């Protein structure tokens, strides 16, 4: 009788030992799972282990490099000299330099042109044109015979071309940076063109003419330059 009880107690002890071992095992298993989750290959490792990862990565790298170069190309203020600006009858300002206060910029473009020594443009506005030029588009490329014109240009990287017989090509051309504001004057019988060379932004411009202009064939020559 006593032997049986002893035997039963031993059995219970063995059982509880087994359960403890199982618990320990399961704990170890759990912690192993956690560890293996932590060191599970990241998505990059997984990617590198794929067949042909290098050419694929190279293509992605080249694409990113191209994007970065393009962005830098556009946002960089292009090199210019005030000599070239004078040949294009233009004066430029960085937007932060013409800001009156923290609201932004405000000025009279006619007065600014005259104060900056840009002459030959309109000094009174009989006609006014305000416009947008989207990326890759152009306006102008014409010559008015019935007005002088003063331009205010801002908003995007812009190629501005003005007819100038003193230049070898017959014109002077400058690039206006996307954070610059330019005032330019195009005297009567002088061709002018604005080309948006920005990848994303629109050019905005104001054209002041000292005559009520008619865009007709006798008053304006159209498509002056074929290379624009
Ligand atoms: C243009 O400007 C000149 C002076 O620079 C002026 O003599 C002329 O009347 C202006 N207007 C036109 C339409 O030519
Ligand atoms: C063309 O424009 C000129 C100058 O503005 C004007 O004198 C002439 O009458 C216009 N011709 C036509 C056909 O509208």
Coordinates of C-alpha atoms and ligand atoms in Angstrom, one line a residue:
X1 CA 0.0 0.0 0.0
X2 CA 2.7 2.4 1.0
X3 CA 4.8 1.3 -1.9
X4 CA 2.0 2.1 -4.3
X5 CA 1.6 5.6 -2.9
X6 CA 5.4 6.2 -3.2
X7 CA 5.2 4.9 -6.8
X8 CA 2.3 7.2 -7.5
X9 CA 4.1 10.2 -6.0
X10 CA 7.2 9.4 -8.1
X11 CA 5.0 9.2 -11.2
X12 CA 3.5 12.6 -10.4
X13 CA 6.9 14.1 -9.9
X14 CA 8.1 12.6 -13.2
X15 CA 5.0 14.1 -14.9
X16 CA 5.6 17.5 -13.5
X17 CA 9.2 17.3 -14.5
X18 CA 8.2 16.4 -18.0
X19 CA 5.8 19.4 -18.1
X20 CA 8.4 21.7 -16.8
X21 CA 10.8 20.4 -19.5
X22 CA 8.1 20.9 -22.1
X23 CA 7.5 24.4 -20.9
X24 CA 11.2 25.1 -21.0
X25 CA 11.4 23.6 -24.5
X26 CA 8.5 25.7 -25.7
X27 CA 10.1 28.8 -24.1
X28 CA 13.4 28.0 -25.9
X29 CA 11.5 27.4 -29.1
X30 CA 9.7 30.7 -28.7
X31 CA 12.8 32.6 -28.1
X32 CA 14.4 30.9 -31.0
X33 CA 11.5 32.0 -33.2
X34 CA 11.9 35.6 -31.9
X35 CA 15.6 35.6 -32.6
X36 CA 15.2 34.1 -36.0
X37 CA 12.5 36.7 -36.8
X38 CA 15.0 39.4 -35.8
X39 CA 17.7 38.1 -38.1
X40 CA 15.3 37.2 -40.9
X41 CA 16.9 38.5 -44.1
X42 CA 15.8 42.1 -44.8
X43 CA 14.1 42.9 -48.0
X44 CA 17.5 44.2 -49.4
X45 CA 19.2 40.9 -48.6
X46 CA 16.3 39.1 -50.2
X47 CA 16.6 41.3 -53.2
X48 CA 20.4 40.8 -53.5
X49 CA 19.9 37.0 -53.4
X50 CA 17.6 37.2 -56.4
X51 CA 19.1 36.3 -59.8
X52 CA 20.6 39.2 -61.7
X53 CA 20.3 41.8 -59.0
X54 CA 23.3 43.9 -60.1
X55 CA 22.1 45.1 -63.5
X56 CA 18.7 45.8 -62.0
X57 CA 20.2 47.9 -59.2
X58 CA 22.5 49.6 -61.7
X59 CA 19.4 50.7 -63.7
X60 CA 17.7 52.1 -60.6
X61 CA 20.9 53.8 -59.6
X62 CA 21.3 55.4 -63.0
X63 CA 17.7 56.5 -63.0
X64 CA 18.1 58.2 -59.6
X65 CA 21.3 59.9 -60.7
X66 CA 19.6 61.2 -63.9
X67 CA 16.7 62.6 -61.8
X68 CA 19.1 64.3 -59.4
X69 CA 21.2 65.8 -62.2
X70 CA 18.1 67.1 -63.9
X71 CA 16.8 68.7 -60.7
X72 CA 20.1 70.3 -60.0
X73 CA 20.4 71.5 -63.6
X74 CA 17.1 73.4 -63.4
X75 CA 17.3 74.7 -59.8
X76 CA 20.8 76.0 -60.2
X77 CA 20.9 79.7 -61.0
X78 CA 22.5 79.7 -64.4
X79 CA 25.8 81.5 -64.9
X80 CA 25.3 84.9 -66.5
X81 CA 27.1 88.2 -66.8
X82 CA 25.5 91.6 -66.7
X83 CA 27.2 92.3 -70.0
X84 CA 25.1 89.6 -71.7
X85 CA 22.0 90.9 -69.9
X86 CA 22.7 94.4 -71.3
X87 CA 23.0 92.9 -74.8
X88 CA 19.5 91.4 -74.3
X89 CA 18.3 94.7 -72.8
X90 CA 17.4 93.0 -69.6
X91 CA 18.0 93.3 -65.9
X92 CA 17.4 90.6 -63.3
X93 CA 16.8 90.3 -59.6
X94 CA 16.7 87.5 -57.1
X95 CA 13.1 87.3 -55.7
X96 CA 14.5 87.7 -52.2
X97 CA 16.3 90.9 -53.2
X98 CA 13.2 92.7 -54.5
X99 CA 10.9 91.6 -51.6
X100 CA 9.6 94.6 -49.9
X101 CA 8.8 92.8 -46.7
X102 CA 7.9 89.2 -45.6
X103 CA 4.8 89.3 -47.9
X104 CA 7.0 89.1 -51.0
X105 CA 7.9 91.3 -53.9
X106 CA 6.1 94.3 -55.3
X107 CA 7.4 97.0 -57.7
X108 CA 6.6 99.1 -60.8
X109 CA 8.4 97.3 -63.7
X110 CA 8.5 100.4 -65.9
X111 CA 10.2 102.5 -63.1
X112 CA 12.5 99.6 -62.3
X113 CA 13.6 99.3 -66.0
X114 CA 14.3 103.0 -66.2
X115 CA 16.1 103.0 -62.9
X116 CA 18.2 100.1 -64.0
X117 CA 19.2 101.7 -67.3
X118 CA 17.1 99.4 -69.5
X119 CA 15.7 101.7 -72.2
X120 CA 13.8 101.4 -75.5
X121 CA 10.8 99.7 -73.9
X122 CA 7.3 101.0 -73.4
X123 CA 7.1 103.8 -70.8
X124 CA 3.3 103.9 -70.8
X125 CA 1.0 100.9 -71.2
X126 CA -1.7 101.3 -73.9
X127 CA -2.1 97.5 -74.1
X128 CA -1.3 95.0 -71.3
X129 CA -0.9 91.3 -71.8
X130 CA -0.4 88.9 -68.9
X131 CA 0.4 85.3 -69.7
X132 CA 1.6 81.9 -68.8
X133 CA 4.1 79.7 -70.6
X134 CA 4.1 76.0 -69.6
X135 CA 7.2 73.8 -69.5
X136 CA 8.6 73.2 -73.0
X137 CA 6.4 75.9 -74.6
X138 CA 7.3 79.3 -76.0
X139 CA 5.7 82.7 -76.8
X140 CA 6.8 85.6 -78.9
X141 CA 9.3 84.8 -81.7
X142 CA 7.8 87.8 -83.4
X143 CA 8.6 91.4 -84.2
X144 CA 6.1 94.3 -83.6
X145 CA 6.3 97.3 -86.0
X146 CA 3.7 99.3 -84.1
X147 CA 4.9 99.3 -80.4
X148 CA 7.8 99.3 -77.9
X149 CA 7.3 96.6 -75.3
X150 CA 8.5 96.1 -71.7
X151 CA 8.4 92.7 -70.1
X152 CA 8.3 91.4 -66.6
X153 CA 9.2 87.7 -66.4
X154 CA 9.2 85.3 -63.5
X155 CA 8.3 81.8 -62.2
X156 CA 10.5 79.4 -64.1
X157 CA 13.8 78.8 -65.9
X158 CA 13.5 80.9 -69.0
X159 CA 15.4 81.4 -72.2
X160 CA 15.0 85.1 -73.3
X161 CA 16.1 86.0 -76.8
X162 CA 16.2 89.6 -78.2
X163 CA 17.1 90.7 -81.7
X164 CA 20.4 92.5 -81.6
X165 CA 22.2 93.4 -84.9
X166 CA 25.5 93.9 -83.0
X167 CA 25.7 90.2 -82.2
X168 CA 27.0 87.6 -84.7
X169 CA 23.9 85.5 -84.6
X170 CA 21.7 88.6 -84.9
X171 CA 20.4 88.2 -81.4
X172 CA 21.4 88.1 -77.7
X173 CA 20.1 85.3 -75.5
X174 CA 20.2 84.9 -71.7
X175 CA 18.8 82.3 -69.3
X176 CA 16.7 83.6 -66.4
X177 CA 16.8 81.4 -63.3
X178 CA 13.6 80.0 -61.8
X179 CA 14.0 82.2 -58.7
X180 CA 14.8 85.3 -60.6
X181 CA 12.6 88.2 -61.8
X182 CA 13.6 89.9 -65.0
X183 CA 12.6 93.2 -66.6
X184 CA 13.4 93.4 -70.3
X185 CA 12.7 96.0 -73.0
X186 CA 12.1 95.2 -76.7
X187 CA 12.0 98.4 -78.8
X188 CA 9.8 98.7 -81.9
X189 CA 10.9 96.5 -84.8
X190 CA 12.9 94.2 -82.6
X191 CA 12.1 90.5 -82.4
X192 CA 11.8 88.7 -79.0
X193 CA 11.0 85.3 -77.7
X194 CA 10.5 83.6 -74.4
X195 CA 11.1 79.8 -74.1
X196 CA 10.2 77.8 -70.9
X197 CA 13.2 75.5 -70.3
X198 CA 12.0 74.5 -66.8
X199 CA 11.0 70.9 -66.2
X200 CA 8.0 71.6 -63.9
X201 CA 7.2 75.3 -63.5
X202 CA 5.3 77.8 -65.6
X203 CA 6.7 81.1 -66.7
X204 CA 4.5 84.1 -65.9
X205 CA 4.9 87.3 -67.7
X206 CA 3.5 90.8 -68.2
X207 CA 3.9 92.6 -71.5
X208 CA 3.3 96.4 -71.6
X209 CA 2.9 97.9 -75.1
X210 CA 2.9 101.7 -75.7
X211 CA 0.3 101.2 -78.5
X212 CA -2.9 99.3 -78.9
X213 CA -1.5 96.3 -80.8
X214 CA -3.2 94.3 -83.4
X215 CA -1.6 90.9 -83.9
X216 CA -1.9 91.1 -87.7
X217 CA 0.5 90.3 -90.6
X218 CA 1.2 94.0 -91.4
X219 CA 2.0 95.0 -87.9
X220 CA 3.8 91.9 -86.7
X221 CA 6.4 89.5 -88.3
X222 CA 5.7 86.0 -86.9
X223 CA 8.1 83.0 -86.5
X224 CA 11.2 85.0 -86.9
X225 CA 13.6 82.3 -85.7
X226 CA 13.4 78.8 -87.0
X227 CA 15.6 77.2 -84.3
X228 CA 13.3 77.8 -81.4
Ligands
LIG1 C1 8.8 103.8 -79.1 O1 9.8 104.4 -78.5 C2 10.4 105.5 -79.2 C3 11.5 106.1 -78.4 O2 12.3 105.1 -77.9 C4 9.4 106.5 -79.5 O3 9.9 107.5 -80.4 C5 8.2 105.9 -80.2 O4 7.1 106.8 -80.4 C6 7.7 104.7 -79.4 N1 6.5 104.1 -79.9 C7 6.4 103.5 -81.1 C8 5.1 102.9 -81.4 O5 7.3 103.4 -81.9
LIG2 C1 -3.1 95.7 -88.6 O1 -2.5 96.4 -87.5 C2 -2.2 97.8 -87.8 C3 -1.4 98.4 -86.7 O2 -2.0 98.2 -85.5 C4 -3.4 98.6 -88.2 O3 -3.1 99.9 -88.5 C5 -4.2 97.9 -89.3 O4 -5.4 98.5 -89.6 C6 -4.4 96.4 -89.0 N1 -4.9 95.7 -90.2 C7 -6.0 94.9 -90.1 C8 -6.3 94.2 -91.4 O5 -6.6 94.6 -89.1

